[in-house]
C-alpha positions as YAML, in Angstrom:
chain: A
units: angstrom
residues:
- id: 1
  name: UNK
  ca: [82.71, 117.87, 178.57]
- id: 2
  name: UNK
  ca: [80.44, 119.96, 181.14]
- id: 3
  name: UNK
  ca: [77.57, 121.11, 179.07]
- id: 4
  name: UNK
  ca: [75.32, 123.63, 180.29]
- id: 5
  name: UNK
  ca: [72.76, 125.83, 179.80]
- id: 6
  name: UNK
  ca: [72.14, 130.07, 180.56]
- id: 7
  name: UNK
  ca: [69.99, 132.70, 180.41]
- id: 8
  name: UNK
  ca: [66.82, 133.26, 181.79]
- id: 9
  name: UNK
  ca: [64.31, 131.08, 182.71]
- id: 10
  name: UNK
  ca: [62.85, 129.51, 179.24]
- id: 11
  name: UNK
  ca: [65.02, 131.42, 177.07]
- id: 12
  name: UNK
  ca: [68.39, 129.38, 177.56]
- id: 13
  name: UNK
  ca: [71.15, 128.94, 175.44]
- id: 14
  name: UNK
  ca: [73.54, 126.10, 174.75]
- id: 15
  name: UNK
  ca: [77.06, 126.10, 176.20]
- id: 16
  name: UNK
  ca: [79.83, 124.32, 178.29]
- id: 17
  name: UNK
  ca: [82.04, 125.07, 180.76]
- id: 18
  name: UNK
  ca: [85.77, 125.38, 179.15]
- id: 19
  name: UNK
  ca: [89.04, 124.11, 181.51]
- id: 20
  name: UNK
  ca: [89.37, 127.68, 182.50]
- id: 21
  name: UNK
  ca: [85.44, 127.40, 184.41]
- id: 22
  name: UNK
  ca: [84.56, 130.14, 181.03]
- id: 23
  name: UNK
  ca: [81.37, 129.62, 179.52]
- id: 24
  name: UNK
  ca: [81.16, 129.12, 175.87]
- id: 25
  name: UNK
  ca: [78.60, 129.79, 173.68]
- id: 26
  name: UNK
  ca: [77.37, 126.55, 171.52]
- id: 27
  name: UNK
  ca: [74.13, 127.95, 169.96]
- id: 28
  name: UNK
  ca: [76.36, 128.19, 166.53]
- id: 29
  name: UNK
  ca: [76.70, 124.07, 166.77]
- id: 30
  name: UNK
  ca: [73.43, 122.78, 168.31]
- id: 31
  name: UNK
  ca: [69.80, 124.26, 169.47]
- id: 32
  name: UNK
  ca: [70.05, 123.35, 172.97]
- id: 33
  name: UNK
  ca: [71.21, 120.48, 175.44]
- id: 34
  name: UNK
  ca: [68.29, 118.14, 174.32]
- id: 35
  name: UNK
  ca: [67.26, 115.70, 172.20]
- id: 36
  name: UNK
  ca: [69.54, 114.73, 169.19]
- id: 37
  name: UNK
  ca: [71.99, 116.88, 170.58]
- id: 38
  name: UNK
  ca: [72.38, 114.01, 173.22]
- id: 39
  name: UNK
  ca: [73.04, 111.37, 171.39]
- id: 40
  name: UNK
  ca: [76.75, 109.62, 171.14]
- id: 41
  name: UNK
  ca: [77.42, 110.50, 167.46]
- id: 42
  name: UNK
  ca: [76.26, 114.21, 168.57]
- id: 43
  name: UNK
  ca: [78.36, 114.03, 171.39]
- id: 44
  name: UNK
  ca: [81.65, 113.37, 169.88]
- id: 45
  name: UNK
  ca: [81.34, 116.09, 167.38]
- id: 46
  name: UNK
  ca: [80.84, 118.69, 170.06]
- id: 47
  name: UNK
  ca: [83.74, 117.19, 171.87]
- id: 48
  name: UNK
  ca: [86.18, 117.81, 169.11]
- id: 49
  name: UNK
  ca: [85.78, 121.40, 168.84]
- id: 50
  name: UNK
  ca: [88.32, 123.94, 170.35]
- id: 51
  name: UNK
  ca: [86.75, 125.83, 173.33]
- id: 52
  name: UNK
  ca: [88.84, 128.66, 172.66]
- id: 53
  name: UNK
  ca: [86.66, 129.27, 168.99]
- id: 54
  name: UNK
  ca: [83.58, 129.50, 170.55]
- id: 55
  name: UNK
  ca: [82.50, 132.82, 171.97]
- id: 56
  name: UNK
  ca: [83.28, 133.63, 175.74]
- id: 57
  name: UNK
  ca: [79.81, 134.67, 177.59]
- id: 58
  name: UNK
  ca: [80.29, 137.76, 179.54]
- id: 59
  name: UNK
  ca: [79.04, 138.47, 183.22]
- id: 60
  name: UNK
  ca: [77.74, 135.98, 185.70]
- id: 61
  name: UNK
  ca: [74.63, 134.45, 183.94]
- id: 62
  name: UNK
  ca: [72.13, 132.63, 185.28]
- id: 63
  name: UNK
  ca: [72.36, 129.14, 184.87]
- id: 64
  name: UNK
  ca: [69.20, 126.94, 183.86]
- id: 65
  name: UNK
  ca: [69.01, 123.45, 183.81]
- id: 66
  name: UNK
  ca: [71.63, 121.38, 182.45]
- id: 67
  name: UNK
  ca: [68.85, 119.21, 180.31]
- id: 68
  name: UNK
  ca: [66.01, 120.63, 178.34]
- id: 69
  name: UNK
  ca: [62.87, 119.02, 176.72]
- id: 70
  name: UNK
  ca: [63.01, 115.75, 179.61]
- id: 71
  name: UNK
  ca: [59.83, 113.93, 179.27]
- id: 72
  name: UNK
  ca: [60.49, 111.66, 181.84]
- id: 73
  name: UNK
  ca: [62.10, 112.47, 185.40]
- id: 74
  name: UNK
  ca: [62.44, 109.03, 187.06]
- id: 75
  name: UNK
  ca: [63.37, 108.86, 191.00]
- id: 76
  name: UNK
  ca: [64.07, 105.53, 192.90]
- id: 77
  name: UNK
  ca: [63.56, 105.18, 196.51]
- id: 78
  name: UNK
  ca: [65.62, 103.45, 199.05]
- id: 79
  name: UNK
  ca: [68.60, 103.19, 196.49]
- id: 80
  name: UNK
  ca: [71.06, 103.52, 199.76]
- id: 81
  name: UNK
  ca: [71.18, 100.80, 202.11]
- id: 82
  name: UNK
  ca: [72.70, 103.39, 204.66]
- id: 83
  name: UNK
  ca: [69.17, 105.81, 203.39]
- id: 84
  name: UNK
  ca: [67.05, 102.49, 203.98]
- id: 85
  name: UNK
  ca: [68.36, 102.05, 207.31]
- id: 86
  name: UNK
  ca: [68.08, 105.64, 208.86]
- id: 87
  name: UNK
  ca: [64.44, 105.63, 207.62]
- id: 88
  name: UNK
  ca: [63.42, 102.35, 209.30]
- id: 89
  name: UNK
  ca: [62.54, 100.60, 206.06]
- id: 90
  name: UNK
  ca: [64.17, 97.57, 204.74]
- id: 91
  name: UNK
  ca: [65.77, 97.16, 201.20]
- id: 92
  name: UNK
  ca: [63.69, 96.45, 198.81]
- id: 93
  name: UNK
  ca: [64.11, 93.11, 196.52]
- id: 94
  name: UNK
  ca: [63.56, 95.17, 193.09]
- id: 95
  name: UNK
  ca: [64.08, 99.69, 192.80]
- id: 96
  name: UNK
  ca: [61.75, 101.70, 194.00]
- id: 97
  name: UNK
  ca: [60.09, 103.62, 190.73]
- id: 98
  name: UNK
  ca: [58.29, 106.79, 191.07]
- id: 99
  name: UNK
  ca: [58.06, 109.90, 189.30]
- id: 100
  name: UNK
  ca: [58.45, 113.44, 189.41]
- id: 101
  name: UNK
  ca: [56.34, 115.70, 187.18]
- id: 102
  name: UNK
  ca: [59.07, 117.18, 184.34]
- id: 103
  name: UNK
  ca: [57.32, 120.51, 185.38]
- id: 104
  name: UNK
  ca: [59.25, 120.72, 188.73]
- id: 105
  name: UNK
  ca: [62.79, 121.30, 186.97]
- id: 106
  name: UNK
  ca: [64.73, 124.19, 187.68]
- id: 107
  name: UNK
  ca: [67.75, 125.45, 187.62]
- id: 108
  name: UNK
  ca: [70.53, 124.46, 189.80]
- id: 109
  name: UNK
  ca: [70.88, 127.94, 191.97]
- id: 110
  name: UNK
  ca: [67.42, 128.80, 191.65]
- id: 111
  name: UNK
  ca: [65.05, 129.48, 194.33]
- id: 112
  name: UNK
  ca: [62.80, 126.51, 195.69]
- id: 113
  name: UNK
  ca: [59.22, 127.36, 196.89]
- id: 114
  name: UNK
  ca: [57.97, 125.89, 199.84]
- id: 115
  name: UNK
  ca: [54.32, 124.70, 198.89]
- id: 116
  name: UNK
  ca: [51.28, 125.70, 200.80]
- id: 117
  name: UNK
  ca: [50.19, 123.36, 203.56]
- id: 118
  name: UNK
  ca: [53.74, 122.19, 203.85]
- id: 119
  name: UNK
  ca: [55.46, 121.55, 207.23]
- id: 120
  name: UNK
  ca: [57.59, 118.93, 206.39]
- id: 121
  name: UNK
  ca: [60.17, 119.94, 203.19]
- id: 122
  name: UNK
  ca: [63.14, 117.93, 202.91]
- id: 123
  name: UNK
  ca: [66.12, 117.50, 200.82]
- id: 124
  name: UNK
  ca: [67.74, 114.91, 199.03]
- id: 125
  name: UNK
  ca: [71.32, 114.78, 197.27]
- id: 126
  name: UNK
  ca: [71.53, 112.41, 194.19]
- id: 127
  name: UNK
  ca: [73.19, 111.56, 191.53]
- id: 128
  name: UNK
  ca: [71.02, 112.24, 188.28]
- id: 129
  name: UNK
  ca: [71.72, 109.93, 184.90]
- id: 130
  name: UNK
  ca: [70.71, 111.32, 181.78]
- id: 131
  name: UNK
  ca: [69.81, 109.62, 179.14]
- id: 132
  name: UNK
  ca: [71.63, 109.67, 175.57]
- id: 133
  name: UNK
  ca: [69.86, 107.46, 172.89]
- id: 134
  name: UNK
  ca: [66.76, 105.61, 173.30]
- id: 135
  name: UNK
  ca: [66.97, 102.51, 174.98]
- id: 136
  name: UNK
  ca: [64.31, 99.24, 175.69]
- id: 137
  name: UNK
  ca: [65.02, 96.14, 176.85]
- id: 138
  name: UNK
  ca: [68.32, 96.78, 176.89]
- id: 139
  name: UNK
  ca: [70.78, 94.36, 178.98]
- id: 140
  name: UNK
  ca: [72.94, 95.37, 182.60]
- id: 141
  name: UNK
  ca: [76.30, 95.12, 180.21]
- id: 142
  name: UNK
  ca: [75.45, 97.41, 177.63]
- id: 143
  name: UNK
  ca: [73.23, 99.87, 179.65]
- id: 144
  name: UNK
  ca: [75.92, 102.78, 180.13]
- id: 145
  name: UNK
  ca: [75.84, 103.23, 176.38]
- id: 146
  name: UNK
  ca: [72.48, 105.09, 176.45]
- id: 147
  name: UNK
  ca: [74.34, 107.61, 179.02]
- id: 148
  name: UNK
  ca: [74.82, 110.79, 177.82]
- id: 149
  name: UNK
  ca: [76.36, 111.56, 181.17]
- id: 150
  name: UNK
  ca: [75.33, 112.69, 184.76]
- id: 151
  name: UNK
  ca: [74.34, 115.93, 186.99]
- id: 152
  name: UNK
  ca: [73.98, 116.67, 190.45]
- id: 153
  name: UNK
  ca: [70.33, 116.51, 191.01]
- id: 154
  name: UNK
  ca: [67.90, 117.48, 194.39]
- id: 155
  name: UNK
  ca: [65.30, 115.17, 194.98]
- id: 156
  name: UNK
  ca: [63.24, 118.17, 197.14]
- id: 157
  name: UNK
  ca: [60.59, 116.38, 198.89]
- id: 158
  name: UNK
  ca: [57.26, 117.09, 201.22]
- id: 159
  name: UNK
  ca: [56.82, 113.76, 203.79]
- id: 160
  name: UNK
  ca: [53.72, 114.71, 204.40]
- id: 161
  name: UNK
  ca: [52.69, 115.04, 200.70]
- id: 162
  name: UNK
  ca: [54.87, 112.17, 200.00]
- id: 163
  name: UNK
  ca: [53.83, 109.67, 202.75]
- id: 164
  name: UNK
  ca: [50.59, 110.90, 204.91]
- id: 165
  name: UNK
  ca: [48.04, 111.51, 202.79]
- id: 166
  name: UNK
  ca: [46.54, 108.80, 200.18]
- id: 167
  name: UNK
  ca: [48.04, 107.61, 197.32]
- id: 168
  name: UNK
  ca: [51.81, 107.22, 196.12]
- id: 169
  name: UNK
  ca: [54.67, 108.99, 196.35]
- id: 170
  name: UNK
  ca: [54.52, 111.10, 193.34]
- id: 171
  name: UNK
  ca: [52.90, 114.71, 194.61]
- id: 172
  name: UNK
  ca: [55.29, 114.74, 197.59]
- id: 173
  name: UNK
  ca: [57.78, 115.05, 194.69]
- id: 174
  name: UNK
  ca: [56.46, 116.94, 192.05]
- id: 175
  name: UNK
  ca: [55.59, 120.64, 193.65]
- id: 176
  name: UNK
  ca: [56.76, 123.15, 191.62]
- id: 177
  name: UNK
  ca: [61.01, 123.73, 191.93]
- id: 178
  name: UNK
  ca: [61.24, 120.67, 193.61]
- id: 179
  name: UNK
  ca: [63.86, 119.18, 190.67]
- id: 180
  name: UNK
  ca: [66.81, 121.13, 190.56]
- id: 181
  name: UNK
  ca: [69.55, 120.09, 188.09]
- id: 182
  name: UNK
  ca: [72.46, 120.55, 187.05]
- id: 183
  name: UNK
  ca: [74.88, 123.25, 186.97]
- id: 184
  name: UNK
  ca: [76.52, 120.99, 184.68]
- id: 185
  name: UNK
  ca: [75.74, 117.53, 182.34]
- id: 186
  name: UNK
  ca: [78.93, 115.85, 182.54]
- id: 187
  name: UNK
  ca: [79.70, 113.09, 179.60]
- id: 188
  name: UNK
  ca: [80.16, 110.33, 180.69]
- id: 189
  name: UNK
  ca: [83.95, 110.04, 179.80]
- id: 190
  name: UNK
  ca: [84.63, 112.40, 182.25]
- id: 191
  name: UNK
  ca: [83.19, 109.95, 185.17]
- id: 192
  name: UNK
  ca: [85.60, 106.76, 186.08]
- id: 193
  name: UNK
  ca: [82.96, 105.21, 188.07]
- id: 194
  name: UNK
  ca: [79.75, 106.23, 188.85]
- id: 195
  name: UNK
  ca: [79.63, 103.85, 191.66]
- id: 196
  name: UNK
  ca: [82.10, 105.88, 193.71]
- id: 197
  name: UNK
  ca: [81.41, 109.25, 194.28]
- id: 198
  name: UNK
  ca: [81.42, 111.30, 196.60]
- id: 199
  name: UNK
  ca: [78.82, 113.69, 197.67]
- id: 200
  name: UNK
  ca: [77.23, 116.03, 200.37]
- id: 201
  name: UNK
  ca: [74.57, 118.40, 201.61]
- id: 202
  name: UNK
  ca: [74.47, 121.20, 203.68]
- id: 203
  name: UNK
  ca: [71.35, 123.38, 205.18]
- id: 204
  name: UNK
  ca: [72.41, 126.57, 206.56]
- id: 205
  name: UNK
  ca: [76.21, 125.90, 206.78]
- id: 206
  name: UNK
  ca: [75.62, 122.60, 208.33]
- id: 207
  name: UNK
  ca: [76.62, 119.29, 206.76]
- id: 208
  name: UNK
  ca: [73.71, 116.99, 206.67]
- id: 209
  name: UNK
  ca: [74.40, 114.35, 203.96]
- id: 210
  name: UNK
  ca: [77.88, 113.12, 203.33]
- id: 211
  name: UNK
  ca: [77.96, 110.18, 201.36]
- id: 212
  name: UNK
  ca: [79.02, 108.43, 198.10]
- id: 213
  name: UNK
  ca: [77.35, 106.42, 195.19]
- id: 214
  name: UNK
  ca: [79.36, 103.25, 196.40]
- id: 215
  name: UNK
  ca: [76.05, 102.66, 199.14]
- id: 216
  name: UNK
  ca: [73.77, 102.77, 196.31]
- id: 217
  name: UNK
  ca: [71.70, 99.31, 196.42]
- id: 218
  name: UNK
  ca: [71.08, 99.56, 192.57]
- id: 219
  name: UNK
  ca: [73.98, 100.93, 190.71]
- id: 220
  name: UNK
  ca: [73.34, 102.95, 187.05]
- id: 221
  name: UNK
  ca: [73.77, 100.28, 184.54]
- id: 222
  name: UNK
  ca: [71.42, 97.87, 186.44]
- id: 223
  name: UNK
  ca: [68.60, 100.75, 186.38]
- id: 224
  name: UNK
  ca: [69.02, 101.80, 183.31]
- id: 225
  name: UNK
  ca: [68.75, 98.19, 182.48]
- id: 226
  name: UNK
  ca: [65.72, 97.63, 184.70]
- id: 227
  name: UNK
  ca: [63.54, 100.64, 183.90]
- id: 228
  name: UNK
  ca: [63.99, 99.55, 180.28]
- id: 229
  name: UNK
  ca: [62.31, 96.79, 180.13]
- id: 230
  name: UNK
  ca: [59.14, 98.54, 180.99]
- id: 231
  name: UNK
  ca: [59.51, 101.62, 179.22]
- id: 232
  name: UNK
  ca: [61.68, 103.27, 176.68]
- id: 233
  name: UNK
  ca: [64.17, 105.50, 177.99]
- id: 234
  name: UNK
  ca: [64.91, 108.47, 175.42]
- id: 235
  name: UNK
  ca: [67.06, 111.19, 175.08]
- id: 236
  name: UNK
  ca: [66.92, 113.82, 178.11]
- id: 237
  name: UNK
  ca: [64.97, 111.46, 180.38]
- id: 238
  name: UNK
  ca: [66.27, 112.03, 183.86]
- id: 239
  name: UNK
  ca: [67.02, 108.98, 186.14]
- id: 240
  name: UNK
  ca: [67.20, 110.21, 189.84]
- id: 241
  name: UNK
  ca: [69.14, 107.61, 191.95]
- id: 242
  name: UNK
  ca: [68.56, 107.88, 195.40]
- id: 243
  name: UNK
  ca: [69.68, 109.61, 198.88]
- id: 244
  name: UNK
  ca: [72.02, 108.79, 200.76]
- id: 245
  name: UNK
  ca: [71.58, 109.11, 205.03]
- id: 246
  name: UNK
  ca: [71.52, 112.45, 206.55]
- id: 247
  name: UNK
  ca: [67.52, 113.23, 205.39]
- id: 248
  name: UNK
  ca: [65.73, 115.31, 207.87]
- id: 249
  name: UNK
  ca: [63.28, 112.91, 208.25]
- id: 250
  name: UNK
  ca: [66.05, 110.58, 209.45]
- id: 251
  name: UNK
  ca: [67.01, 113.03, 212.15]
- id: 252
  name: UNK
  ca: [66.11, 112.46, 215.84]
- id: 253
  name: UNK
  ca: [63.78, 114.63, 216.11]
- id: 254
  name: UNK
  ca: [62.53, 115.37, 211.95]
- id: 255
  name: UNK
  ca: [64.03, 118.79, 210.95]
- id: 256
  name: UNK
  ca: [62.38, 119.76, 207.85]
- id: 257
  name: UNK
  ca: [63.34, 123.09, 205.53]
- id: 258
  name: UNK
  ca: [61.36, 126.62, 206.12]
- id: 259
  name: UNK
  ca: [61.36, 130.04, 204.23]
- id: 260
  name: UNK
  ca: [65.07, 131.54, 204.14]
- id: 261
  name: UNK
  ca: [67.14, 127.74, 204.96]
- id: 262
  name: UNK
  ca: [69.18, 128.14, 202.37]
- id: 263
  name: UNK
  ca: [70.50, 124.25, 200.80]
- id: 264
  name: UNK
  ca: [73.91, 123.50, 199.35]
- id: 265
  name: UNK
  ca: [74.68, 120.59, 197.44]
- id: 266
  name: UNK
  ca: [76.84, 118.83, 195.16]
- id: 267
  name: UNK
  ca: [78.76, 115.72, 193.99]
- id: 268
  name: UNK
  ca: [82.47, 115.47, 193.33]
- id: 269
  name: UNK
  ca: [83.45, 115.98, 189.34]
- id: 270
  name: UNK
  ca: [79.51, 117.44, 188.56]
- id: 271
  name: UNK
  ca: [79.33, 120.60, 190.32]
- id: 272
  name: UNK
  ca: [77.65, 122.18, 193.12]
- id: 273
  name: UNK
  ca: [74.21, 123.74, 193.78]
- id: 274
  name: UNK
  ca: [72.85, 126.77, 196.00]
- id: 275
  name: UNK
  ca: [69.21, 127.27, 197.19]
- id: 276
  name: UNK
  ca: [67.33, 129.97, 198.96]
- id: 277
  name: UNK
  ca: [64.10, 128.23, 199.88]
- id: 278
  name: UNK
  ca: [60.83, 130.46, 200.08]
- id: 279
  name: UNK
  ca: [57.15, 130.27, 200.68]
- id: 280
  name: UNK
  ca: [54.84, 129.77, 197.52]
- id: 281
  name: UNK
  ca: [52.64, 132.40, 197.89]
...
């Protein structure tokens, strides 16, 4: 299934995408894309119903983020050996953890704000796992089963936040807009192997990232495995994956994002994304 969810901002409804790209309504079967509504048993009900009985929406609504009510939005660095290497850094023994405040989540085509005192705004491509069911300590073999499924995901970043002033990572990641998701949550079922697929970035018509999840250092199961063993994962958490190469801090010289670039992303099976980015004012 592609589950979604429109409307406007903090007022969206439940839905998914039927095989004819219609939306359907699902506010008649669950509250919202969240919680309880993610778990496997929750999941499989929703999957057998016919997408023809549920209403049609009309128009062209906006679409919000694919997840709601995500307490944790979990990013690891360096995930991509070919990332690693166009950033000078070497791959690290054990993932990269940081986070990205929850309040930087938007919608997949919304606009992205350029924060003040920024001159150095990047983008990332990733893949983005969410979680299903709450998991701890759970092992490598068994981690996928806490998946509720995946979602294109932009990892917007400031370098200078992120790397030149004190501290870690985390407020070069967490300015407001800087987590699109979605258009979509896949399930899981729908994915073959998460660890092969492709995926790309463009910045004003221009290809920057074109890469696939087979580079990732760390593949899903293992970091869902890792991260549980020092905290529980639940429902709606958002694991961010990594980059891979094509960053603008990679490029010779830096090209970083400013007001009116406008970013296209996506990742083969989960959908596509479109940003205008603007200055925070």
């Amino acid at each position: 299934m592609k589950l979604l969810r429109y409307g406007e901002a903090g007022s969206e409804r439940p839905g998914l995408l039927d095989a004819d790209g219609t939306i359907r309504d699902l506010s008649g079967h669950v509250t919202d894309i969240a919680g309880k509504a993610l778990d496997p048993a929750s999941l499989e009900t929703l999957s057998k119903l016919d997408p023809q009985s549920l209403p049609a929406v009309s128009g062209n609504p906006r679409i919000g983020a694919c997840v709601a009510g995500t307490g944790k939005f979990i990013c690891i660095g360096l995930n991509y050996s070919d990332h690693a290497a166009e950033t000078g850094a070497t791959v690290p023994p054990e993932p990269i953890i940081f986070m990205k405040a929850s309040s930087a989540i938007v919608g997949p085509d919304d606009d992205v704000l350029i924060p003040r005192g920024s001159v150095k705004t990047d983008w990332e491509v990733e893949l983005g796992v969410v979680i299903g069911k709450t998991a701890k300590y759970v092992t490598e073999a068994e981690a996928l089963d806490y998946v509720a499924g995946y979602c294109v995901a932009h990892d917007v970043s400031e370098r200078a936040f992120q790397a030149e002033r004190q501290g870690q990572w985390t407020k070069g990641k967490s300015c407001d807009t800087f987590g699109p998701i979605g258009p979509w949550l896949v399930t899981k079922d729908e994915i073959q192997d998460p660890q092969n697929i492709p995926m790309w970035l463009k910045v004003n018509g221009k290809t920057m990232q074109n890469g696939s999840t087979k580079t990732m250092v760390y593949g899903v199961a293992h970091l869902v495995s890792y991260l549980s063993q020092f905290m529980s994962l639940h429902p709606g958490d958002i694991i961010s994956t990594g980059t891979p190469p094509g960053v603008g801090l990679g490029m010779k010289p830096p090209v970083f994002l400013k007001p009116g670039d406008v970013v296209e992303l996506g990742i083969e099976g989960l959908g596509m994304q479109k940003q205008t980015f603007k200055a925070d004012e």
